[in-house]
PDB file of C-alpha atoms in Angstrom:
ATOM      1  CA  MET H   1     -14.020  12.156  -2.703  1.00 64.00           C
ATOM      2  CA  LEU H   2     -14.697  14.931   0.017  1.00 66.00           C
ATOM      3  CA  LEU H   3     -11.671  15.857   0.503  1.00 63.00           C
ATOM      4  CA  GLY H   4     -11.678  16.223  -3.709  1.00 62.00           C
ATOM      5  CA  CYS H   5     -14.505  19.346  -3.307  1.00 67.00           C
ATOM      6  CA  ALA H   6     -12.531  21.366  -0.551  1.00 67.00           C
ATOM      7  CA  LEU H   7      -9.933  21.404  -2.442  1.00 67.00           C
ATOM      8  CA  GLN H   8     -10.982  22.193  -5.673  1.00 67.00           C
ATOM      9  CA  LYS H   9     -10.197  25.945  -5.909  1.00 67.00           C
ATOM     10  CA  TYR H  10      -5.735  24.700  -5.413  1.00 68.00           C
ATOM     11  CA  SER H  11      -4.423  23.396  -9.047  1.00 66.00           C
ATOM     12  CA  LYS H  12      -3.994  19.920  -9.819  1.00 69.00           C
ATOM     13  CA  LYS H  13      -0.772  19.016  -7.962  1.00 68.00           C
ATOM     14  CA  ARG H  14      -1.429  20.442  -4.495  1.00 70.00           C
ATOM     15  CA  GLN H  15      -4.950  18.690  -4.582  1.00 73.00           C
ATOM     16  CA  ASN H  16      -2.410  14.708  -5.514  1.00 73.00           C
ATOM     17  CA  ASP H  17      -0.433  15.885  -2.316  1.00 73.00           C
ATOM     18  CA  LEU H  18      -2.924  17.632  -0.216  1.00 75.00           C
ATOM     19  CA  THR H  19      -4.522  13.927  -0.671  1.00 77.00           C
ATOM     20  CA  SER H  20      -2.013  11.917  -0.739  1.00 77.00           C
ATOM     21  CA  PHE H  21      -1.168  13.617   2.930  1.00 79.00           C
ATOM     22  CA  ALA H  22      -4.269  13.254   3.890  1.00 81.00           C
ATOM     23  CA  GLY H  23      -4.108   9.069   3.407  1.00 83.00           C
ATOM     24  CA  LEU H  24      -0.690   8.925   4.720  1.00 81.00           C
ATOM     25  CA  ILE H  25      -1.964  10.311   7.422  1.00 83.00           C
ATOM     26  CA  LEU H  26      -5.697   7.664   7.346  1.00 87.00           C
ATOM     27  CA  TYR H  27      -2.622   4.802   6.751  1.00 85.00           C
ATOM     28  CA  VAL H  28      -0.203   5.251   9.796  1.00 84.00           C
ATOM     29  CA  VAL H  29      -3.991   5.820  12.324  1.00 90.00           C
ATOM     30  CA  TYR H  30      -4.376   2.548  10.637  1.00 92.00           C
ATOM     31  CA  THR H  31      -2.099   0.611  11.076  1.00 89.00           C
ATOM     32  CA  SER H  32      -1.226   2.267  14.547  1.00 90.00           C
ATOM     33  CA  HIS H  33      -4.867   0.512  15.191  1.00 93.00           C
ATOM     34  CA  LEU H  34      -3.624  -3.378  13.945  1.00 93.00           C
ATOM     35  CA  MET H  35      -0.256  -2.505  15.835  1.00 91.00           C
ATOM     36  CA  ALA H  36      -2.362  -1.878  19.172  1.00 91.00           C
ATOM     37  CA  CYS H  37      -4.398  -4.734  19.055  1.00 92.00           C
ATOM     38  CA  ILE H  38      -1.402  -7.270  18.209  1.00 90.00           C
ATOM     39  CA  TRP H  39       0.305  -5.171  21.271  1.00 88.00           C
ATOM     40  CA  LEU H  40      -3.053  -6.195  22.758  1.00 89.00           C
ATOM     41  CA  ILE H  41      -2.860 -10.239  21.835  1.00 87.00           C
ATOM     42  CA  PHE H  42       1.249  -9.811  22.705  1.00 83.00           C
ATOM     43  CA  GLY H  43       0.007  -9.301  26.483  1.00 82.00           C
ATOM     44  CA  MET H  44      -2.450 -11.723  26.766  1.00 81.00           C
ATOM     45  CA  VAL H  45      -0.500 -14.188  25.651  1.00 75.00           C
ATOM     46  CA  GLU H  46       2.042 -14.703  28.996  1.00 65.00           C
ATOM     47  CA  PRO H  47      -0.176 -14.727  31.297  1.00 63.00           C
ATOM     48  CA  CYS H  48       2.645 -16.172  34.438  1.00 63.00           C
ATOM     49  CA  ASN H  49       1.294 -17.863  37.133  1.00 58.00           C
ATOM     50  CA  GLU H  50       2.406 -17.213  40.506  1.00 59.00           C
ATOM     51  CA  GLY H  51       3.434 -21.407  41.175  1.00 56.00           C
ATOM     52  CA  LEU H  52       6.417 -20.816  38.054  1.00 55.00           C
ATOM     53  CA  ASP H  53       9.452 -19.222  39.418  1.00 57.00           C
ATOM     54  CA  ASN H  54      11.219 -19.433  36.041  1.00 59.00           C
ATOM     55  CA  CYS H  55       7.881 -16.123  34.298  1.00 63.00           C
ATOM     56  CA  THR H  56       8.623 -13.453  32.340  1.00 65.00           C
ATOM     57  CA  ARG H  57       5.118 -11.791  32.681  1.00 72.00           C
ATOM     58  CA  SER H  58       3.764 -10.353  29.741  1.00 78.00           C
ATOM     59  CA  TRP H  59       3.245  -6.407  29.351  1.00 80.00           C
ATOM     60  CA  VAL H  60      -0.323  -6.474  31.049  1.00 79.00           C
ATOM     61  CA  TYR H  61      -0.369  -8.844  33.864  1.00 78.00           C
ATOM     62  CA  ALA H  62       3.629  -6.471  34.722  1.00 76.00           C
ATOM     63  CA  GLU H  63       1.623  -3.652  35.235  1.00 79.00           C
ATOM     64  CA  SER H  64      -1.859  -5.005  36.039  1.00 80.00           C
ATOM     65  CA  PHE H  65      -3.545  -4.211  33.045  1.00 81.00           C
ATOM     66  CA  ASP H  66      -5.367  -6.988  33.199  1.00 80.00           C
ATOM     67  CA  THR H  67      -7.630  -5.918  36.537  1.00 84.00           C
ATOM     68  CA  LYS H  68      -9.112  -2.709  34.025  1.00 88.00           C
ATOM     69  CA  PRO H  69     -11.648  -3.287  31.289  1.00 90.00           C
ATOM     70  CA  ILE H  70     -10.812  -3.667  27.651  1.00 89.00           C
ATOM     71  CA  VAL H  71     -10.960  -0.010  26.350  1.00 91.00           C
ATOM     72  CA  THR H  72      -8.869   1.084  29.042  1.00 89.00           C
ATOM     73  CA  GLN H  73      -6.751  -1.562  27.293  1.00 89.00           C
ATOM     74  CA  TYR H  74      -7.103  -0.859  23.926  1.00 92.00           C
ATOM     75  CA  ILE H  75      -6.009   3.367  24.553  1.00 92.00           C
ATOM     76  CA  PHE H  76      -3.712   2.372  26.748  1.00 89.00           C
ATOM     77  CA  ALA H  77      -1.803  -0.417  23.957  1.00 90.00           C
ATOM     78  CA  PHE H  78      -2.322   2.814  21.060  1.00 91.00           C
ATOM     79  CA  TYR H  79      -0.586   5.928  23.290  1.00 90.00           C
ATOM     80  CA  TRP H  80       1.981   3.325  23.155  1.00 89.00           C
ATOM     81  CA  ILE H  81       1.803   2.295  19.867  1.00 90.00           C
ATOM     82  CA  PHE H  82       1.487   6.079  18.338  1.00 87.00           C
ATOM     83  CA  GLU H  83       4.713   6.914  21.333  1.00 87.00           C
ATOM     84  CA  VAL H  84       6.752   4.432  19.643  1.00 86.00           C
ATOM     85  CA  ILE H  85       5.965   5.115  16.071  1.00 86.00           C
ATOM     86  CA  THR H  86       6.881   9.453  16.804  1.00 81.00           C
ATOM     87  CA  THR H  87       9.925   7.594  18.893  1.00 77.00           C
ATOM     88  CA  VAL H  88       9.599  10.283  21.434  1.00 79.00           C
ATOM     89  CA  GLY H  89       9.548   6.925  24.043  1.00 73.00           C
ATOM     90  CA  TYR H  90       8.798   7.651  27.245  1.00 75.00           C
ATOM     91  CA  GLY H  91      10.332   5.239  29.046  1.00 72.00           C
ATOM     92  CA  ASP H  92       7.007   4.016  30.865  1.00 75.00           C
ATOM     93  CA  TYR H  93       5.597   1.059  30.101  1.00 78.00           C
ATOM     94  CA  ALA H  94       8.306  -0.648  27.839  1.00 78.00           C
ATOM     95  CA  GLY H  95       7.704  -4.377  26.573  1.00 78.00           C
ATOM     96  CA  LYS H  96       8.045  -7.421  29.437  1.00 78.00           C
ATOM     97  CA  SER H  97       8.703 -10.578  26.853  1.00 77.00           C
ATOM     98  CA  SER H  98      10.808 -11.605  24.363  1.00 78.00           C
ATOM     99  CA  TYR H  99       8.322 -11.284  21.151  1.00 81.00           C
ATOM    100  CA  GLU H 100       7.314  -7.933  22.832  1.00 83.00           C
ATOM    101  CA  TYR H 101      10.715  -6.923  22.488  1.00 85.00           C
ATOM    102  CA  ILE H 102      11.096  -8.239  18.787  1.00 88.00           C
ATOM    103  CA  PHE H 103       7.824  -6.140  18.275  1.00 87.00           C
ATOM    104  CA  SER H 104       9.238  -2.826  19.707  1.00 87.00           C
ATOM    105  CA  ILE H 105      11.547  -3.154  17.501  1.00 88.00           C
ATOM    106  CA  GLY H 106       9.981  -3.826  14.174  1.00 89.00           C
ATOM    107  CA  LEU H 107       7.432  -0.796  15.296  1.00 89.00           C
ATOM    108  CA  GLU H 108      10.606   1.543  15.681  1.00 88.00           C
ATOM    109  CA  PHE H 109      11.692   0.345  12.577  1.00 89.00           C
ATOM    110  CA  LEU H 110       8.174   0.931  10.834  1.00 86.00           C
ATOM    111  CA  GLY H 111       7.947   4.311  12.801  1.00 87.00           C
ATOM    112  CA  LEU H 112      11.651   5.820  11.156  1.00 88.00           C
ATOM    113  CA  THR H 113       9.904   4.761   7.668  1.00 86.00           C
ATOM    114  CA  PHE H 114       6.703   6.466   8.779  1.00 82.00           C
ATOM    115  CA  PHE H 115       8.201   9.821  10.584  1.00 82.00           C
ATOM    116  CA  SER H 116      10.386   9.701   7.308  1.00 86.00           C
ATOM    117  CA  PHE H 117       6.856   9.665   4.434  1.00 80.00           C
ATOM    118  CA  LEU H 118       5.979  12.441   6.502  1.00 79.00           C
ATOM    119  CA  MET H 119       8.818  15.136   5.788  1.00 82.00           C
ATOM    120  CA  GLY H 120       8.539  13.866   2.490  1.00 81.00           C
ATOM    121  CA  SER H 121       5.084  14.222   1.976  1.00 74.00           C
ATOM    122  CA  ILE H 122       4.684  18.205   4.377  1.00 77.00           C
ATOM    123  CA  ASN H 123       8.289  19.145   2.474  1.00 78.00           C
ATOM    124  CA  GLY H 124       6.740  18.223  -1.038  1.00 71.00           C
ATOM    125  CA  ILE H 125       3.678  20.027   0.552  1.00 68.00           C
ATOM    126  CA  PHE H 126       4.519  23.085   1.630  1.00 69.00           C
ATOM    127  CA  ASN H 127       8.005  23.609  -0.632  1.00 69.00           C
ATOM    128  CA  THR H 128       6.167  23.571  -4.132  1.00 60.00           C
ATOM    129  CA  SER H 129       5.376  26.355  -5.626  1.00 60.00           C
ATOM    130  CA  ASP H 130       3.422  26.462  -8.987  1.00 60.00           C
ATOM    131  CA  ASN H 131       6.000  25.637 -12.003  1.00 68.00           C
ATOM    132  CA  PHE H 132       5.705  26.964 -15.317  1.00 70.00           C
ATOM    133  CA  ASP H 133       4.598  22.594 -15.685  1.00 70.00           C
ATOM    134  CA  ASP H 134       1.623  23.223 -12.924  1.00 68.00           C
ATOM    135  CA  LEU H 135       0.396  26.394 -14.425  1.00 70.00           C
ATOM    136  CA  ILE H 136       0.803  25.187 -18.668  1.00 72.00           C
ATOM    137  CA  GLU H 137      -0.947  22.041 -16.885  1.00 72.00           C
ATOM    138  CA  GLU H 138      -3.563  23.772 -15.259  1.00 72.00           C
ATOM    139  CA  LYS H 139      -4.963  25.937 -18.315  1.00 74.00           C
ATOM    140  CA  LEU H 140      -4.662  22.753 -20.426  1.00 72.00           C
ATOM    141  CA  ASP H 141      -7.699  21.851 -17.977  1.00 75.00           C
ATOM    142  CA  SER H 142      -9.522  24.978 -18.220  1.00 77.00           C
ATOM    143  CA  LEU H 143      -8.798  24.512 -22.323  1.00 75.00           C
ATOM    144  CA  ASP H 144     -10.002  20.778 -22.556  1.00 73.00           C
ATOM    145  CA  MET H 145     -13.865  22.428 -20.777  1.00 77.00           C
ATOM    146  CA  TRP H 146     -13.486  25.491 -22.729  1.00 77.00           C
ATOM    147  CA  ILE H 147     -13.449  23.077 -26.261  1.00 73.00           C
ATOM    148  CA  LYS H 148     -16.143  20.777 -24.006  1.00 73.00           C
ATOM    149  CA  LYS H 149     -18.277  23.584 -24.378  1.00 75.00           C
ATOM    150  CA  ILE H 150     -17.790  23.798 -27.504  1.00 71.00           C
ATOM    151  CA  GLU H 151     -18.747  20.300 -28.151  1.00 70.00           C
ATOM    152  CA  LYS H 152     -21.314  20.656 -26.889  1.00 73.00           C
ATOM    153  CA  SER H 153     -23.024  24.425 -28.196  1.00 70.00           C
ATOM    154  CA  ASN H 154     -21.786  23.012 -31.544  1.00 60.00           C
ATOM    155  CA  LYS H 155     -24.682  20.476 -31.521  1.00 65.00           C
ATOM    156  CA  PRO H 156     -26.624  22.940 -33.851  1.00 62.00           C
ATOM    157  CA  PHE H 157     -24.428  24.250 -35.713  1.00 60.00           C
ATOM    158  CA  HIS H 158     -23.736  27.970 -33.203  1.00 63.00           C
ATOM    159  CA  ILE H 159     -20.453  27.901 -34.278  1.00 64.00           C
ATOM    160  CA  GLN H 160     -18.441  27.077 -37.862  1.00 71.00           C
ATOM    161  CA  PRO H 161     -17.297  23.197 -38.961  1.00 69.00           C
ATOM    162  CA  THR H 162     -13.978  24.797 -40.441  1.00 80.00           C
ATOM    163  CA  LEU H 163     -13.422  26.863 -37.003  1.00 75.00           C
ATOM    164  CA  TYR H 164     -14.694  23.931 -34.674  1.00 68.00           C
ATOM    165  CA  ASN H 165     -12.347  21.363 -36.642  1.00 73.00           C
ATOM    166  CA  ASP H 166      -9.488  24.067 -36.321  1.00 80.00           C
ATOM    167  CA  ILE H 167      -9.490  24.541 -32.776  1.00 73.00           C
ATOM    168  CA  ARG H 168     -10.290  20.929 -32.514  1.00 67.00           C
ATOM    169  CA  LYS H 169      -7.072  20.104 -34.596  1.00 74.00           C
ATOM    170  CA  TYR H 170      -4.960  22.761 -32.190  1.00 77.00           C
ATOM    171  CA  VAL H 171      -5.826  21.686 -29.088  1.00 67.00           C
ATOM    172  CA  GLU H 172      -5.663  17.872 -29.946  1.00 62.00           C
TER     173      GLU H 172
END
């Protein structure tokens, strides 16, 4: 609703494009939060005791994140999720267990999908010019507002009823 108020000066199509783009960004941040929480859960699953020889340590224990506060772990997990989703992949950190590898593969596909939608949204927002249909729709919206004002002013019959009815039929 706040975004709608800020975008009043734009056409309805442009408002819809910008609103859907903002929604996409919020969706990505929310999804990244969920994925970071899942990444933390996967990291905490296998503590790997020192006495076992055939044990794979998860990323939390392999990189000594188990000694750091949970906020630091979450910020790192969020960073890592964005690194994978944006397909940057610095390679500084990676999964260590098979669960983490499978999760990383799924996350990479999610990142490709996000990137495709993002590029399509940006292309749609910046490459559209107001075409004739958009201009007609905007003018019809203005005409509808004008008719509503006429309906309000028609109560005490400020306008002749026949003219009012003709305008109403024409607009409908």
